[in-house]
Coordinates of N, CA and C in Angstrom, one line a residue:
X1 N 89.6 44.2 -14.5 CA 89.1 43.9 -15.7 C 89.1 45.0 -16.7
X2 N 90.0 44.7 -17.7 CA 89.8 46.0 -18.7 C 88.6 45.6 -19.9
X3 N 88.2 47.0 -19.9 CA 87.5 46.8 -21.5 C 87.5 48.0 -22.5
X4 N 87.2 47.3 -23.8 CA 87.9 48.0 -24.9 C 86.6 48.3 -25.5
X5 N 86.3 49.5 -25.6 CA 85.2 50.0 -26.9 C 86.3 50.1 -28.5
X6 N 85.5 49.4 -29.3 CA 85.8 49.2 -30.7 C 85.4 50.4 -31.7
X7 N 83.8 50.4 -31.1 CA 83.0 51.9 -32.0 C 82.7 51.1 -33.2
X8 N 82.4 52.1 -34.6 CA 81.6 51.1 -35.6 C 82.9 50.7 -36.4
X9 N 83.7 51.2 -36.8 CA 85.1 50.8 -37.6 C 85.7 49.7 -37.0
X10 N 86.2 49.8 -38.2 CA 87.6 48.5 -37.4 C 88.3 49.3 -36.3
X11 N 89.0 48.7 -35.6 CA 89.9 48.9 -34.4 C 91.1 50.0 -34.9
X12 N 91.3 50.3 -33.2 CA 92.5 51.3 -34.2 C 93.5 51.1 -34.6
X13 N 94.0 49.8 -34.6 CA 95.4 48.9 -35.1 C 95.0 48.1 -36.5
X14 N 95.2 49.4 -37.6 CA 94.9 49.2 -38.6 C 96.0 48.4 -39.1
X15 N 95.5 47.2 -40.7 CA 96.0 46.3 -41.0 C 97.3 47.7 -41.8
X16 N 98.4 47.0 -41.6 CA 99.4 47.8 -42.8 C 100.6 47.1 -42.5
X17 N 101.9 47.4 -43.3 CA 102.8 47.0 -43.2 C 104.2 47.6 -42.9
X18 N 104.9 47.7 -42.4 CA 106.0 48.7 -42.0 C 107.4 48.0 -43.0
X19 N 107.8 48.3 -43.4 CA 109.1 47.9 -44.2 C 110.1 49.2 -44.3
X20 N 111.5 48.5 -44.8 CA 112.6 49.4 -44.9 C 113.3 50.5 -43.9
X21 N 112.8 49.2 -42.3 CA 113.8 49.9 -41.5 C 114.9 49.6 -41.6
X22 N 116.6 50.6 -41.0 CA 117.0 50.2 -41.1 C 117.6 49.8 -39.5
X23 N 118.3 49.4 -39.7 CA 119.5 49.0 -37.6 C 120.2 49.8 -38.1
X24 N 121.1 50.0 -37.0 CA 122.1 50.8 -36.5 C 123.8 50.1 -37.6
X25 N 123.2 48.9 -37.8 CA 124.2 48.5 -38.9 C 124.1 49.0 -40.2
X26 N 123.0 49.0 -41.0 CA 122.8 49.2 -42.1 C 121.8 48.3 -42.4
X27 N 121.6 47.2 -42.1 CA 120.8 46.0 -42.3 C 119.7 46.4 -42.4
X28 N 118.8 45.9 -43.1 CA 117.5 46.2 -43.6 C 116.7 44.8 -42.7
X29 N 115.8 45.5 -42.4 CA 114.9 44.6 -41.3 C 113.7 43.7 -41.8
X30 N 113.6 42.7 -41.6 CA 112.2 42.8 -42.7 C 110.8 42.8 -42.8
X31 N 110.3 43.1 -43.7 CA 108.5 43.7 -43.4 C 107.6 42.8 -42.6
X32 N 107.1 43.9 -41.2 CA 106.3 43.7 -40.8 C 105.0 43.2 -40.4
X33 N 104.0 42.6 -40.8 CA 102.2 43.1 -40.9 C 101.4 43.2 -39.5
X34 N 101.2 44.1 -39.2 CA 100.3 44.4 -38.1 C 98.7 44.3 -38.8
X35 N 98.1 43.5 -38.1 CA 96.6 43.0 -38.1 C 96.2 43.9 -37.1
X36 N 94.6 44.2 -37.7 CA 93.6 44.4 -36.8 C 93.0 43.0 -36.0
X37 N 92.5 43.3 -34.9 CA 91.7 42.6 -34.1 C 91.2 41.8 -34.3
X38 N 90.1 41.8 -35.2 CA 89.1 41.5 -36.4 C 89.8 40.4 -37.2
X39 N 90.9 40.7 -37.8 CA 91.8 39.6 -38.7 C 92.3 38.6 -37.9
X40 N 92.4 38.8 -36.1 CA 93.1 37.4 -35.3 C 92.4 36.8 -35.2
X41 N 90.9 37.6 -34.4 CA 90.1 36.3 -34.2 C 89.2 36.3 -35.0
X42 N 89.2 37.0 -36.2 CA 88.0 36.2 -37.1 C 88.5 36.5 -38.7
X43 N 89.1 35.6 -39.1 CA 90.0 35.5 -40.3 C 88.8 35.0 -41.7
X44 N 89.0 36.6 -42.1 CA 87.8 36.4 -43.5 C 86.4 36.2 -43.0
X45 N 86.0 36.4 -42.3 CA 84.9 36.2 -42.0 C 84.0 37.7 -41.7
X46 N 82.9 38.0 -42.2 CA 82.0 39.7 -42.2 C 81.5 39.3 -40.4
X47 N 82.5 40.3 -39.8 CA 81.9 40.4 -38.7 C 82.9 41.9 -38.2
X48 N 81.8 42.5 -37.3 CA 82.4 44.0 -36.6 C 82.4 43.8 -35.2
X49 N 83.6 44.0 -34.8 CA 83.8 44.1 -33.3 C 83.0 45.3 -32.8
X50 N 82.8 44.7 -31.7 CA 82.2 46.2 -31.0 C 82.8 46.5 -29.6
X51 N 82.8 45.3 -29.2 CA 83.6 45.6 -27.5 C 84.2 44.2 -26.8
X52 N 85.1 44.8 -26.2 CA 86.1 43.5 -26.0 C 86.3 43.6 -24.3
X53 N 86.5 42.7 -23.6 CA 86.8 42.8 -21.9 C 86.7 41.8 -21.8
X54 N 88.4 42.4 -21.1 CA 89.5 41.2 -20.3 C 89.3 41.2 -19.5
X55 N 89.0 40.0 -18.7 CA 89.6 39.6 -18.0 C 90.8 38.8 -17.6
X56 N 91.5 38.3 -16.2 CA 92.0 37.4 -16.1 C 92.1 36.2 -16.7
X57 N 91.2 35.5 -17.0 CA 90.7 34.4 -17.2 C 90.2 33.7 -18.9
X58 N 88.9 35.1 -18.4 CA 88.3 35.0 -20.0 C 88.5 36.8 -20.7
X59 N 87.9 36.0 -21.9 CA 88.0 37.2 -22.8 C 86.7 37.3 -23.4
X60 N 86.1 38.6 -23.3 CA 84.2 38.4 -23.7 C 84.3 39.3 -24.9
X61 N 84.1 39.1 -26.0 CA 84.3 39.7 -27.3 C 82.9 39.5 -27.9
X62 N 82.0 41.2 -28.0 CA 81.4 41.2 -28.4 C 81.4 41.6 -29.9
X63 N 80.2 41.2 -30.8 CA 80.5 41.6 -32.1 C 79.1 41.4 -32.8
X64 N 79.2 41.9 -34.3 CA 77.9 41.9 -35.0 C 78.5 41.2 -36.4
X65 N 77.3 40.5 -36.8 CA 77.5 40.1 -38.0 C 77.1 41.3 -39.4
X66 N 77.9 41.2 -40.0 CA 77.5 42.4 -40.8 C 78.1 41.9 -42.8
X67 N 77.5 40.5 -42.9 CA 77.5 39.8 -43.9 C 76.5 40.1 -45.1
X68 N 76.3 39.3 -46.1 CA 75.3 39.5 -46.9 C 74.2 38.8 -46.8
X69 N 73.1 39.3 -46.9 CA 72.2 37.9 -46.1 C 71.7 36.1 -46.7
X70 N 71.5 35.8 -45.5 CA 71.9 34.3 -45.3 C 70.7 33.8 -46.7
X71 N 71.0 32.5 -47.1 CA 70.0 31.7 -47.8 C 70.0 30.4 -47.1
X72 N 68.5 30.7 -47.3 CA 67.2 29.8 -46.2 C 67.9 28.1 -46.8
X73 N 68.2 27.4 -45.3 CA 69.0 26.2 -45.3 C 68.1 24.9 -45.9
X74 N 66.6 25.4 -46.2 CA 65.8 24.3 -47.1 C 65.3 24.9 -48.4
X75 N 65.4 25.7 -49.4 CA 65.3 26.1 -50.3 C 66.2 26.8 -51.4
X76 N 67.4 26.8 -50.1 CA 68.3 28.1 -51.0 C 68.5 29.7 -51.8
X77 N 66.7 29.9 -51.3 CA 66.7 31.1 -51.8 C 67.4 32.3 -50.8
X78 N 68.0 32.9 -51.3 CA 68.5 34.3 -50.5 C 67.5 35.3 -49.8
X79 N 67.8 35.5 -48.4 CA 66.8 36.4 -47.8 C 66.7 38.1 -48.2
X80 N 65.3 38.1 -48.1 CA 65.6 39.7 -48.4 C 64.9 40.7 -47.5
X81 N 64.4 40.0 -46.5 CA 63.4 40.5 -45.3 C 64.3 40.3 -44.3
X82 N 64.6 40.8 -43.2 CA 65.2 40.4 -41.8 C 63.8 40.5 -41.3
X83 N 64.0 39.5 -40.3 CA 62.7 38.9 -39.2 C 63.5 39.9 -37.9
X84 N 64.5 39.3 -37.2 CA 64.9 40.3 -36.0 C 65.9 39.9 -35.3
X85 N 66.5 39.9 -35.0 CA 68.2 39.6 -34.4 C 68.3 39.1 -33.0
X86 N 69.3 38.5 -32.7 CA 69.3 37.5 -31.5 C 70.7 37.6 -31.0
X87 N 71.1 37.2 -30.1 CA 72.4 37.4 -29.2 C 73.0 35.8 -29.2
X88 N 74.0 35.4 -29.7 CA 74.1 34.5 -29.6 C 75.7 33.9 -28.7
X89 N 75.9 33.0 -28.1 CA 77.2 32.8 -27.3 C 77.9 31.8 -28.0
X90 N 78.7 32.0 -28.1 CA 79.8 31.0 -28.7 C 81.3 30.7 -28.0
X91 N 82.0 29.1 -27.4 CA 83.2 29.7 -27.4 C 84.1 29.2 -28.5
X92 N 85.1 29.9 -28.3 CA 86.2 30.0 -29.4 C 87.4 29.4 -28.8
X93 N 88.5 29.0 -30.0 CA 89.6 28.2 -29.2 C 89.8 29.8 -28.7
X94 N 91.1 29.0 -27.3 CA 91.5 29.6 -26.1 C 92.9 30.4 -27.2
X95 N 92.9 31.7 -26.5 CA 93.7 32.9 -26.8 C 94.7 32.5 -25.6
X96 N 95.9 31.9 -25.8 CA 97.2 31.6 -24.6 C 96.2 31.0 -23.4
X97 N 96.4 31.5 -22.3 CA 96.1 30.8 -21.5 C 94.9 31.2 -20.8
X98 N 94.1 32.2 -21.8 CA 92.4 32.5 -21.8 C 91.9 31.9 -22.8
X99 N 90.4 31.8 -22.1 CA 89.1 31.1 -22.7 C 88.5 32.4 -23.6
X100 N 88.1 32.4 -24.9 CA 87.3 33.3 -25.1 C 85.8 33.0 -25.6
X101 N 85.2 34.2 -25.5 CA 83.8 33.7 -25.6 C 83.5 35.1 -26.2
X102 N 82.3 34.8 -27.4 CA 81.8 35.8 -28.4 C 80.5 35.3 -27.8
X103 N 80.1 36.7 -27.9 CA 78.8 37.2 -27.9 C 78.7 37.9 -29.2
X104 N 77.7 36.8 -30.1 CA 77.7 37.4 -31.3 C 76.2 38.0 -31.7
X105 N 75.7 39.0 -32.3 CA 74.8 39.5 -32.5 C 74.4 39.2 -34.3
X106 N 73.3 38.1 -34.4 CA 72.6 37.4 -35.7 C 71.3 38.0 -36.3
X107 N 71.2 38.0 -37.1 CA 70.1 38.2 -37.8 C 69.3 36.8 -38.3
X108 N 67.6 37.5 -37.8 CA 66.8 35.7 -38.5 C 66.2 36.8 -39.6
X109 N 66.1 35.7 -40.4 CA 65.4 36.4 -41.8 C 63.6 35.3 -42.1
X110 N 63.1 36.2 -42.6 CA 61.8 35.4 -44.0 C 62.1 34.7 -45.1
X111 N 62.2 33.7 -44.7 CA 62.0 33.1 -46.6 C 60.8 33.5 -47.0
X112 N 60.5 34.2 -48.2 CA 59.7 34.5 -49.0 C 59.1 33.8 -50.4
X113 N 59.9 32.6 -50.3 CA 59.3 31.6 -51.5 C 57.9 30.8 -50.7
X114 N 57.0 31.0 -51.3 CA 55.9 30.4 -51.4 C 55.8 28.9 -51.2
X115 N 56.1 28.0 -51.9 CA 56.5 26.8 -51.5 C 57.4 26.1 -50.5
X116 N 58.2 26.7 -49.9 CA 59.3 26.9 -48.8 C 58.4 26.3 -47.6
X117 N 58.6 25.5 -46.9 CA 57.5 25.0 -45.7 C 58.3 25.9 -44.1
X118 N 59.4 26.9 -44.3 CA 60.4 27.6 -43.5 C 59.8 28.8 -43.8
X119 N 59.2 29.5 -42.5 CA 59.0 30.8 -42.4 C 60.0 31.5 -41.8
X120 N 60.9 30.9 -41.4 CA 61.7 32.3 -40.7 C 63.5 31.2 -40.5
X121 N 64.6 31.8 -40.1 CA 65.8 31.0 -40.1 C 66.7 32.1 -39.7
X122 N 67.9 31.2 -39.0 CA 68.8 32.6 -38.8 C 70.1 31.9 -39.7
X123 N 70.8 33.0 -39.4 CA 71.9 33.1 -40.7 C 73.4 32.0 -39.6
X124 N 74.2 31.7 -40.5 CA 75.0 30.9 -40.3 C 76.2 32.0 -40.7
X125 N 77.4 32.1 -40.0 CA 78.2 32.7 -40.7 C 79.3 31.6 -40.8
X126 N 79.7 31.2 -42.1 CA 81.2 30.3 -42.6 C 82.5 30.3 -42.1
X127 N 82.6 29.4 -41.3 CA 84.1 29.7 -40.4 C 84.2 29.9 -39.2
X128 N 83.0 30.1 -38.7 CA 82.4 30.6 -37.0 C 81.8 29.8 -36.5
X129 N 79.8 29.8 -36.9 CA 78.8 29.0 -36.5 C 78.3 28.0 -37.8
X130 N 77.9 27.4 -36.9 CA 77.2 26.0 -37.1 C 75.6 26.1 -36.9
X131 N 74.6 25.8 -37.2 CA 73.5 25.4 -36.5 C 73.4 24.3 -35.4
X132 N 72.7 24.8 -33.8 CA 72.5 24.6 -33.0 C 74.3 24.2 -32.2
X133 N 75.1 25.0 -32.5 CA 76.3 24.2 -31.9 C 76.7 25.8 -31.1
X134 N 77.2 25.5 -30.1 CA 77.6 26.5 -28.8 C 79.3 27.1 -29.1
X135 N 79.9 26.3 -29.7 CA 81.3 26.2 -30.2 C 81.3 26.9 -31.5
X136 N 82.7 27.9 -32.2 CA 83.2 27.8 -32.9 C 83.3 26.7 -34.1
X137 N 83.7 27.0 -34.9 CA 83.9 25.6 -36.3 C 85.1 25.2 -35.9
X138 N 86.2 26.1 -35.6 CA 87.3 25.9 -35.3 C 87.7 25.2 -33.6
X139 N 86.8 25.4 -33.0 CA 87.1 24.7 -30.9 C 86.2 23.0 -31.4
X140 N 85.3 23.6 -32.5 CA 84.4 21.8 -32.5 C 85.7 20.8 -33.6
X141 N 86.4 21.4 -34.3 CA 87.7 20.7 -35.0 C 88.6 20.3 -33.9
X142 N 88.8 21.4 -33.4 CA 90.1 20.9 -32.0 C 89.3 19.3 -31.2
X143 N 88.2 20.0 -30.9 CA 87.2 18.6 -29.9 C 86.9 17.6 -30.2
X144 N 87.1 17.6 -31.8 CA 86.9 16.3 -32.4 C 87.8 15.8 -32.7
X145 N 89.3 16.6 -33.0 CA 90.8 15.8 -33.2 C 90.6 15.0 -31.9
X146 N 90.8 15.7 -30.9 CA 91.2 15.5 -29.8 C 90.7 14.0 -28.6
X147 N 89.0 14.2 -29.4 CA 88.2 13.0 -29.2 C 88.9 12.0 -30.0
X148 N 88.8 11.9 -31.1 CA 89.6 10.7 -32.0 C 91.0 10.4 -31.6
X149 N 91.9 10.7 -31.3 CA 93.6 10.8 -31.1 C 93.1 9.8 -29.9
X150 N 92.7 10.6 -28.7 CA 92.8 10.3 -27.6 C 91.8 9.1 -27.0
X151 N 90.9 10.1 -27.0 CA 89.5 8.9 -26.2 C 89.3 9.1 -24.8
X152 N 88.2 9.3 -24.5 CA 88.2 8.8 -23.1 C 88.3 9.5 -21.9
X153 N 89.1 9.2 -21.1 CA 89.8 10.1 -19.8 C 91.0 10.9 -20.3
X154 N 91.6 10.2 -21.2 CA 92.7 11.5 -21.4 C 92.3 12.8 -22.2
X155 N 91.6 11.9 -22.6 CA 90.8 13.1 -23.6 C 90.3 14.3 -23.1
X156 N 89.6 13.9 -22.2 CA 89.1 14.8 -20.8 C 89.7 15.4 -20.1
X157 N 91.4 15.0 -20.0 CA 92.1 15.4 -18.8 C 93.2 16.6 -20.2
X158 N 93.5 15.9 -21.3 CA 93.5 17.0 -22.2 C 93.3 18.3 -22.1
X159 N 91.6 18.3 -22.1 CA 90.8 19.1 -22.5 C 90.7 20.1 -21.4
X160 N 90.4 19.7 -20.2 CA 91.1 20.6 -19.2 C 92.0 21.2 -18.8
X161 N 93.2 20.1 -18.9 CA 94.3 21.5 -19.6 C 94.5 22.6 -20.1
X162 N 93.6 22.3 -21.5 CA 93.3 23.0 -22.3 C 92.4 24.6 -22.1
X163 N 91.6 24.0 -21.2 CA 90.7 24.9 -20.7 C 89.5 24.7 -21.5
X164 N 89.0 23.7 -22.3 CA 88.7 23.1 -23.3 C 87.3 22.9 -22.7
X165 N 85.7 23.8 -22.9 CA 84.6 23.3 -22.0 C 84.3 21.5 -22.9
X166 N 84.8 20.8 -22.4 CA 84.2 19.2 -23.2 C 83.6 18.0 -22.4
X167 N 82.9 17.0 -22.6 CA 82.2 15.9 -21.5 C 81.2 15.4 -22.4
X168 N 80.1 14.4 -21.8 CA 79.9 13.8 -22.3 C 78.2 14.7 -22.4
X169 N 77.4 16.0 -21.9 CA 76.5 16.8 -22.3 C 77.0 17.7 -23.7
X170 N 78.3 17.8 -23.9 CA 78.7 18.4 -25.2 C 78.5 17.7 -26.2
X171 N 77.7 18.1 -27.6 CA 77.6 17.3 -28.4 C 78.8 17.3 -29.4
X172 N 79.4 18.0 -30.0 CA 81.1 18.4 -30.5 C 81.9 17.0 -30.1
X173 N 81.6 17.0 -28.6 CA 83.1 16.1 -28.3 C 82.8 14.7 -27.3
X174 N 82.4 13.7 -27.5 CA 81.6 12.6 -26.6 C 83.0 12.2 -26.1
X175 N 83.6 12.9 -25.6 CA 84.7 12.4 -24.0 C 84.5 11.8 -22.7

């Protein structure tokens, strides 16, 4: 099992572009973009890797959210208190022929409006999490195509394939 410390920066496979090699012909090759880490598995989205370890199988990708803070999902007002942070698991679609799973690190905040009947909430990040869902936005899209298309046993037998955790205790995907 390997594992990768990240540290506070981005990774060391910074985003850039390589252009105007040439071949052995003369031919001009054409430009390349190498992505960081950060840009594969989490596209626009404020989050910092911190540590990654592979295994065979799975892939455990830890990280922190490091967004601007959340506004409270019954009032709308923007938080300005952090309450205290939580660990949260998520899986993500499968990386080739691994499962990956984030361990993501959240912040709950105070609503501070007076009228607000919500004293405390945690933050949602756009493109990732959901409230109360165990899945990615993007593995609960796959589980729902997949439910609809298919149905049923194949759906199931799909999904296994897939390496896809789905059944009928998942709320995402009623296969």
């Amino acid at each position: 099992m390997g594992v990768f410390e990240i540290g506070s920066g981005r990774s060391s496979v910074k985003s850039q572009v390589r252009g105007g090699n040439v071949d052995r012909f003369g031919s001009v090759l054409p430009a390349v973009a190498i992505k960081s880490v950060e840009d594969v598995l989490f596209p626009g989205i404020s989050v910092r890797l911190e540590r990654v370890s592979d295994s065979s199988d799975v892939l455990v990708v830890e990280a922190v959210s490091t967004g601007r803070p959340g506004r409270c999902p019954d009032c709308w007002q923007q938080a300005r208190r952090v309450h205290s942070s939580y660990q949260r698991r998520l899986n993500k679609r499968p990386l080739g022929s691994r499962r990956v799973v984030v361990r993501l690190r959240v912040r709950r905040y105070f609503c501070d409006r007076k009228r607000c009947s919500r004293k405390t909430f945690a933050e949602q990040l756009p493109g990732l999490t959901e409230r109360h869902r165990r899945s990615s936005t993007g593995l609960t899209g796959w589980l729902r195509l997949i439910s609809v298309e298919l149905g049923g046993r194949p759906a199931a037998r799909l999904c296994r394939r897939l390496r896809l955790a789905a059944g009928r205790s998942r709320s995402t995907c009623m296969i």
